[in-house]
Amino acid sequence: MAQEITTKQLRKWLLAYAARIIENEGHLTELDTAIGDADHGVNMRRGMGKLQERLHDEGQSEDVSAFLRSVAMTLINGVGGAAGPLYGTFFLRAATSPTNGSSIDLEQLTQMFRYGLDGLQQRGKAQADDKTMIDTIQPAVEAMEAALAAHQSAAVVLAAARQAAHLGMKHTIEIEARKGRASYLGPHSIGHQDPGATSAYFLFETAAEVFTTTGAD
Amino acid sequence: MIGLVIVSHSAKLAAGVHELAAQMAGGQVAIGQAGGLSDDGETLGTDASRILSAIDEVWCDDGVLLLMDLGSAVMSAEMALEMLPEHRRKNCLLSNAPLVEGAIVAALHASLGEPLQAVNAVAEAALSVPKLAGAG
Ligand SMILES: Nc1ncnc2c1ncn2[C@@H]1O[C@H](COP(=O)(O)OP(=O)(O)O)[C@@H](O)[C@H]1O
Ligand SMILES: [Mg+2]
């Protein structure tokens, strides 16, 4: 990918993400049943349904920042649980990262994720190892930054992000929740994978799929 | 006189707290509610834009105090404040008070015409008032 990622491709990515979340609604709810209030799948499916409507709407701006902002607003209004303000803030902050107008390059994509992560941390006040979506997103962003610094190709950078996100997600099984509803369970939360860390993994899984396979659009 | 906004995951809980608080305020204080999700009062959750409209409804230049239930209600309320224009944002306060006790105490003191910071201080002090005789 010497070529840039256009707003169209970002849209394609988030449509793939919405579809992946909807396929996994049951799984996400199951995870939230074990250590939460059994609504993460429902919350995310509701938000993704709204996002699909929004993304299929024709005549939207091709400006990357405007696009990310409208994604953020849709999630803030549509998701409902803690995930609403968290993913909403992620995209709202991502929308303030540098772009080339209607496209971004690999470095800007990495920055976009970094901005989103920083926003998420300010909003939720969670650190690594608190057993939240941060445990997926932080290592993924760090892996992207490291691969980028080593001048790797887009395919390698995105594969590194996906792999780090996957490890981070699995790591949440071993740790105790210190943020969110699961923290009410204390040590009983150990042994269960965090639902938000799981929904966040799909961001990187679908990014690796969409941004490395498309060339034409 | 300041306004209050009750933020809860549940529309029913917000309505119930509103009822209790309004009784203390003798109908003098503007009390808004943002409970549940905007598209459906039956769905649990919080929504920053619903909180924003509740702030607009009770707006008064003396300020608005927001009282929240659990964790993500706080995050949504913080988002709502960020969406406000600067001059309004500085006259809004998120309270650390417990929702039920805090709303009742805040409504009472707001109805006495006390300023925002003072109302919040008594509402937050409700955290340390023991419920059971001999406790705390
Ligand atoms: N303070 C926080 N910071 C980061 N992520 C959080 C925080 N609180 C909760 N989460 C994430 O949100 C997920 C739960 O989302 P959801 O079920 O939609 O919300 P709720 O907890 O309100 O029911 C958790 O699995 C966790 O990953
Ligand atoms: Mg939940």
mmCIF file of C-alpha atoms in Angstrom, chain A:
data_model
loop_
_atom_site.group_PDB
_atom_site.id
_atom_site.type_symbol
_atom_site.label_atom_id
_atom_site.label_comp_id
_atom_site.label_asym_id
_atom_site.label_seq_id
_atom_site.Cartn_x
_atom_site.Cartn_y
_atom_site.Cartn_z
ATOM 1 C CA MET A 1 0.000 0.000 0.000
ATOM 2 C CA ALA A 2 2.081 2.815 -1.276
ATOM 3 C CA GLN A 3 -1.335 4.218 -2.112
ATOM 4 C CA GLU A 4 -3.395 6.120 0.397
ATOM 5 C CA ILE A 5 -6.396 4.901 2.337
ATOM 6 C CA THR A 6 -9.393 6.863 1.116
ATOM 7 C CA THR A 7 -12.573 7.700 2.994
ATOM 8 C CA LYS A 8 -14.255 5.046 0.824
ATOM 9 C CA GLN A 9 -11.889 2.437 2.203
ATOM 10 C CA LEU A 10 -12.423 3.637 5.743
ATOM 11 C CA ARG A 11 -16.135 3.225 5.107
ATOM 12 C CA LYS A 12 -15.538 -0.280 3.765
ATOM 13 C CA TRP A 13 -13.532 -1.095 6.889
ATOM 14 C CA LEU A 14 -16.245 0.065 9.253
ATOM 15 C CA LEU A 15 -18.916 -1.794 7.281
ATOM 16 C CA ALA A 16 -16.808 -4.927 7.640
ATOM 17 C CA TYR A 17 -16.442 -4.136 11.353
ATOM 18 C CA ALA A 18 -20.202 -3.667 11.769
ATOM 19 C CA ALA A 19 -20.852 -6.984 10.023
ATOM 20 C CA ARG A 20 -18.267 -8.775 12.190
ATOM 21 C CA ILE A 21 -19.795 -7.387 15.386
ATOM 22 C CA ILE A 22 -23.293 -8.380 14.297
ATOM 23 C CA GLU A 23 -22.077 -11.933 13.522
ATOM 24 C CA ASN A 24 -20.547 -12.042 16.982
ATOM 25 C CA GLU A 25 -23.390 -10.475 18.937
ATOM 26 C CA GLY A 26 -24.130 -13.723 20.748
ATOM 27 C CA HIS A 27 -20.497 -14.258 21.645
ATOM 28 C CA LEU A 28 -20.081 -10.707 22.988
ATOM 29 C CA THR A 29 -23.229 -11.037 25.070
ATOM 30 C CA GLU A 30 -22.039 -14.370 26.419
ATOM 31 C CA LEU A 31 -18.763 -12.785 27.546
ATOM 32 C CA ASP A 32 -20.641 -9.888 29.167
ATOM 33 C CA THR A 33 -22.981 -12.365 30.881
ATOM 34 C CA ALA A 34 -20.016 -13.906 32.680
ATOM 35 C CA ILE A 35 -18.554 -10.669 34.050
ATOM 36 C CA GLY A 36 -21.058 -7.901 33.343
ATOM 37 C CA ASP A 37 -24.706 -7.223 32.635
ATOM 38 C CA ALA A 38 -25.096 -9.299 29.479
ATOM 39 C CA ASP A 39 -25.646 -6.359 27.155
ATOM 40 C CA HIS A 40 -22.397 -5.752 25.288
ATOM 41 C CA GLY A 41 -23.546 -7.744 22.240
ATOM 42 C CA VAL A 42 -26.927 -6.024 22.210
ATOM 43 C CA ASN A 43 -25.370 -2.582 22.737
ATOM 44 C CA MET A 44 -22.836 -3.065 19.958
ATOM 45 C CA ARG A 45 -25.356 -4.606 17.569
ATOM 46 C CA ARG A 46 -27.680 -1.635 18.085
ATOM 47 C CA GLY A 47 -24.838 0.799 17.424
ATOM 48 C CA MET A 48 -23.621 -1.152 14.392
ATOM 49 C CA GLY A 49 -27.125 -1.228 12.907
ATOM 50 C CA LYS A 50 -27.220 2.560 13.135
ATOM 51 C CA LEU A 51 -23.701 2.759 11.747
ATOM 52 C CA GLN A 52 -24.669 0.617 8.740
ATOM 53 C CA GLU A 53 -27.604 2.920 8.025
ATOM 54 C CA ARG A 54 -25.350 5.919 8.322
ATOM 55 C CA LEU A 55 -22.620 4.438 6.138
ATOM 56 C CA HIS A 56 -25.038 3.413 3.428
ATOM 57 C CA ASP A 57 -26.397 6.920 3.299
ATOM 58 C CA GLU A 58 -25.295 8.385 0.019
ATOM 59 C CA GLY A 59 -24.014 11.904 -0.418
ATOM 60 C CA GLN A 60 -21.744 12.000 2.635
ATOM 61 C CA SER A 61 -18.627 14.042 2.851
ATOM 62 C CA GLU A 62 -15.465 12.400 1.536
ATOM 63 C CA ASP A 63 -13.431 14.282 4.115
ATOM 64 C CA VAL A 64 -11.746 11.819 6.488
ATOM 65 C CA SER A 65 -12.228 13.947 9.622
ATOM 66 C CA ALA A 66 -15.887 14.675 8.895
ATOM 67 C CA PHE A 67 -16.419 10.995 8.186
ATOM 68 C CA LEU A 68 -14.841 9.890 11.479
ATOM 69 C CA ARG A 69 -16.846 12.508 13.367
ATOM 70 C CA SER A 70 -20.096 11.238 11.968
ATOM 71 C CA VAL A 71 -19.097 7.674 12.912
ATOM 72 C CA ALA A 72 -18.422 8.925 16.443
ATOM 73 C CA MET A 73 -21.788 10.666 16.771
ATOM 74 C CA THR A 74 -23.592 7.564 15.529
ATOM 75 C CA LEU A 75 -21.879 5.411 18.154
ATOM 76 C CA ILE A 76 -22.460 7.909 20.966
ATOM 77 C CA ASN A 77 -26.179 7.955 20.202
ATOM 78 C CA GLY A 78 -26.521 4.321 19.277
ATOM 79 C CA VAL A 79 -24.498 2.048 21.547
ATOM 80 C CA GLY A 80 -25.737 2.889 25.022
ATOM 81 C CA GLY A 81 -23.506 1.055 27.508
ATOM 82 C CA ALA A 82 -20.040 2.134 28.577
ATOM 83 C CA ALA A 83 -18.952 1.171 25.081
ATOM 84 C CA GLY A 84 -20.963 4.111 23.635
ATOM 85 C CA PRO A 85 -18.995 6.995 25.130
ATOM 86 C CA LEU A 86 -15.783 4.960 24.844
ATOM 87 C CA TYR A 87 -15.966 4.078 21.139
ATOM 88 C CA GLY A 88 -17.572 7.475 20.540
ATOM 89 C CA THR A 89 -14.600 9.227 22.100
ATOM 90 C CA PHE A 90 -12.211 6.948 20.217
ATOM 91 C CA PHE A 91 -13.579 8.065 16.845
ATOM 92 C CA LEU A 92 -14.175 11.659 17.906
ATOM 93 C CA ARG A 93 -10.528 11.955 18.866
ATOM 94 C CA ALA A 94 -9.386 9.986 15.819
ATOM 95 C CA ALA A 95 -11.201 12.625 13.747
ATOM 96 C CA THR A 96 -8.786 15.279 15.026
ATOM 97 C CA SER A 97 -5.682 13.470 13.727
ATOM 98 C CA PRO A 98 -3.860 14.779 10.624
ATOM 99 C CA THR A 99 -5.169 13.726 7.188
ATOM 100 C CA ASN A 100 -4.665 14.611 3.546
ATOM 101 C CA GLY A 101 -8.287 15.680 3.237
ATOM 102 C CA SER A 102 -10.031 12.735 1.635
ATOM 103 C CA SER A 103 -7.322 10.171 2.380
ATOM 104 C CA ILE A 104 -4.646 9.143 4.867
ATOM 105 C CA ASP A 105 -1.354 7.346 4.496
ATOM 106 C CA LEU A 106 -0.101 4.503 6.679
ATOM 107 C CA GLU A 107 1.597 6.832 9.138
ATOM 108 C CA GLN A 108 -1.571 8.892 9.471
ATOM 109 C CA LEU A 109 -3.627 5.728 9.963
ATOM 110 C CA THR A 110 -1.303 4.797 12.820
ATOM 111 C CA GLN A 111 -1.627 8.298 14.271
ATOM 112 C CA MET A 112 -5.380 8.095 13.926
ATOM 113 C CA PHE A 113 -5.413 4.984 16.126
ATOM 114 C CA ARG A 114 -3.011 6.659 18.574
ATOM 115 C CA TYR A 115 -5.259 9.718 18.897
ATOM 116 C CA GLY A 116 -8.254 7.444 19.432
ATOM 117 C CA LEU A 117 -6.436 5.447 22.113
ATOM 118 C CA ASP A 118 -5.367 8.591 23.977
ATOM 119 C CA GLY A 119 -8.951 9.867 23.931
ATOM 120 C CA LEU A 120 -10.232 6.525 25.192
ATOM 121 C CA GLN A 121 -7.798 6.585 28.092
ATOM 122 C CA GLN A 122 -8.755 10.113 29.053
ATOM 123 C CA ARG A 123 -12.425 9.199 28.950
ATOM 124 C CA GLY A 124 -12.322 5.896 30.829
ATOM 125 C CA LYS A 125 -9.216 6.469 32.989
ATOM 126 C CA ALA A 126 -8.228 2.837 32.440
ATOM 127 C CA GLN A 127 -4.626 1.668 32.255
ATOM 128 C CA ALA A 128 -3.149 -1.436 30.663
ATOM 129 C CA ASP A 129 -4.075 -4.562 32.657
ATOM 130 C CA ASP A 130 -7.332 -3.123 34.002
ATOM 131 C CA LYS A 131 -9.092 -5.742 31.809
ATOM 132 C CA THR A 132 -10.770 -3.424 29.316
ATOM 133 C CA MET A 133 -10.669 -2.653 25.621
ATOM 134 C CA ILE A 134 -7.455 -0.729 26.355
ATOM 135 C CA ASP A 135 -5.707 -4.098 26.706
ATOM 136 C CA THR A 136 -6.434 -4.774 23.039
ATOM 137 C CA ILE A 137 -6.031 -1.308 21.564
ATOM 138 C CA GLN A 138 -2.869 -0.166 23.332
ATOM 139 C CA PRO A 139 -0.632 -3.086 22.281
ATOM 140 C CA ALA A 140 -2.085 -2.918 18.764
ATOM 141 C CA VAL A 141 -1.228 0.770 18.423
ATOM 142 C CA GLU A 142 2.238 0.211 19.878
ATOM 143 C CA ALA A 143 2.832 -2.655 17.443
ATOM 144 C CA MET A 144 1.785 -0.435 14.529
ATOM 145 C CA GLU A 145 4.122 2.325 15.671
ATOM 146 C CA ALA A 146 7.027 -0.099 16.031
ATOM 147 C CA ALA A 147 6.441 -1.694 12.617
ATOM 148 C CA LEU A 148 6.085 1.730 11.031
ATOM 149 C CA ALA A 149 9.340 2.897 12.606
ATOM 150 C CA ALA A 150 10.997 -0.196 11.111
ATOM 151 C CA HIS A 151 9.729 0.893 7.664
ATOM 152 C CA GLN A 152 7.536 -2.151 7.230
ATOM 153 C CA SER A 153 4.875 -2.426 4.550
ATOM 154 C CA ALA A 154 1.203 -1.779 5.252
ATOM 155 C CA ALA A 155 0.512 -5.500 5.231
ATOM 156 C CA VAL A 156 3.151 -6.078 7.909
ATOM 157 C CA VAL A 157 2.077 -3.103 10.025
ATOM 158 C CA LEU A 158 -1.556 -4.192 9.986
ATOM 159 C CA ALA A 159 -0.711 -7.829 10.618
ATOM 160 C CA ALA A 160 1.374 -6.752 13.625
ATOM 161 C CA ALA A 161 -1.549 -4.709 14.946
ATOM 162 C CA ARG A 162 -3.924 -7.600 14.568
ATOM 163 C CA GLN A 163 -1.598 -10.054 16.255
ATOM 164 C CA ALA A 164 -0.894 -7.716 19.179
ATOM 165 C CA ALA A 165 -4.608 -6.996 19.540
ATOM 166 C CA HIS A 166 -5.315 -10.725 19.623
ATOM 167 C CA LEU A 167 -2.711 -11.376 22.300
ATOM 168 C CA GLY A 168 -4.004 -8.426 24.314
ATOM 169 C CA MET A 169 -7.555 -9.700 24.095
ATOM 170 C CA LYS A 170 -6.510 -13.172 25.263
ATOM 171 C CA HIS A 171 -4.440 -11.676 28.057
ATOM 172 C CA THR A 172 -7.614 -10.194 29.566
ATOM 173 C CA ILE A 173 -8.618 -13.759 30.527
ATOM 174 C CA GLU A 174 -5.787 -13.903 33.032
ATOM 175 C CA ILE A 175 -6.255 -10.590 34.799
ATOM 176 C CA GLU A 176 -8.613 -9.053 37.305
ATOM 177 C CA ALA A 177 -10.960 -6.256 36.248
ATOM 178 C CA ARG A 178 -10.255 -2.861 37.785
ATOM 179 C CA LYS A 179 -12.529 -0.709 35.619
ATOM 180 C CA GLY A 180 -16.114 -0.969 34.451
ATOM 181 C CA ARG A 181 -18.847 -3.207 35.780
ATOM 182 C CA ALA A 182 -16.637 -6.294 35.809
ATOM 183 C CA SER A 183 -14.560 -4.649 38.555
ATOM 184 C CA TYR A 184 -17.476 -5.238 40.953
ATOM 185 C CA LEU A 185 -16.575 -8.934 40.668
ATOM 186 C CA GLY A 186 -12.990 -8.402 41.793
ATOM 187 C CA PRO A 187 -10.976 -11.649 41.581
ATOM 188 C CA HIS A 188 -14.059 -13.517 40.282
ATOM 189 C CA SER A 189 -13.490 -11.735 36.977
ATOM 190 C CA ILE A 190 -10.293 -13.761 36.411
ATOM 191 C CA GLY A 191 -10.705 -16.567 33.882
ATOM 192 C CA HIS A 192 -13.077 -14.648 31.611
ATOM 193 C CA GLN A 193 -12.268 -12.720 28.459
ATOM 194 C CA ASP A 194 -13.309 -9.082 28.514
ATOM 195 C CA PRO A 195 -16.199 -8.300 26.146
ATOM 196 C CA GLY A 196 -14.951 -4.816 25.213
ATOM 197 C CA ALA A 197 -11.454 -6.140 24.529
ATOM 198 C CA THR A 198 -13.121 -8.629 22.176
ATOM 199 C CA SER A 199 -15.211 -6.089 20.258
ATOM 200 C CA ALA A 200 -12.108 -3.903 19.975
ATOM 201 C CA TYR A 201 -10.083 -6.796 18.512
ATOM 202 C CA PHE A 202 -12.425 -6.865 15.526
ATOM 203 C CA LEU A 203 -11.396 -3.289 14.668
ATOM 204 C CA PHE A 204 -7.877 -4.511 13.950
ATOM 205 C CA GLU A 205 -8.919 -7.825 12.425
ATOM 206 C CA THR A 206 -11.128 -6.087 9.864
ATOM 207 C CA ALA A 207 -8.580 -3.321 9.270
ATOM 208 C CA ALA A 208 -5.956 -5.945 8.370
ATOM 209 C CA GLU A 209 -8.431 -7.628 6.033
ATOM 210 C CA VAL A 210 -9.795 -4.541 4.303
ATOM 211 C CA PHE A 211 -6.746 -2.290 4.001
ATOM 212 C CA THR A 212 -4.429 -4.966 2.689
ATOM 213 C CA THR A 213 -6.710 -6.603 0.149
ATOM 214 C CA THR A 214 -8.165 -3.592 -1.652
ATOM 215 C CA GLY A 215 -6.325 -1.759 -4.333
ATOM 216 C CA ALA A 216 -9.076 -0.896 -6.773
ATOM 217 C CA ASP A 217 -11.243 1.357 -4.656
#
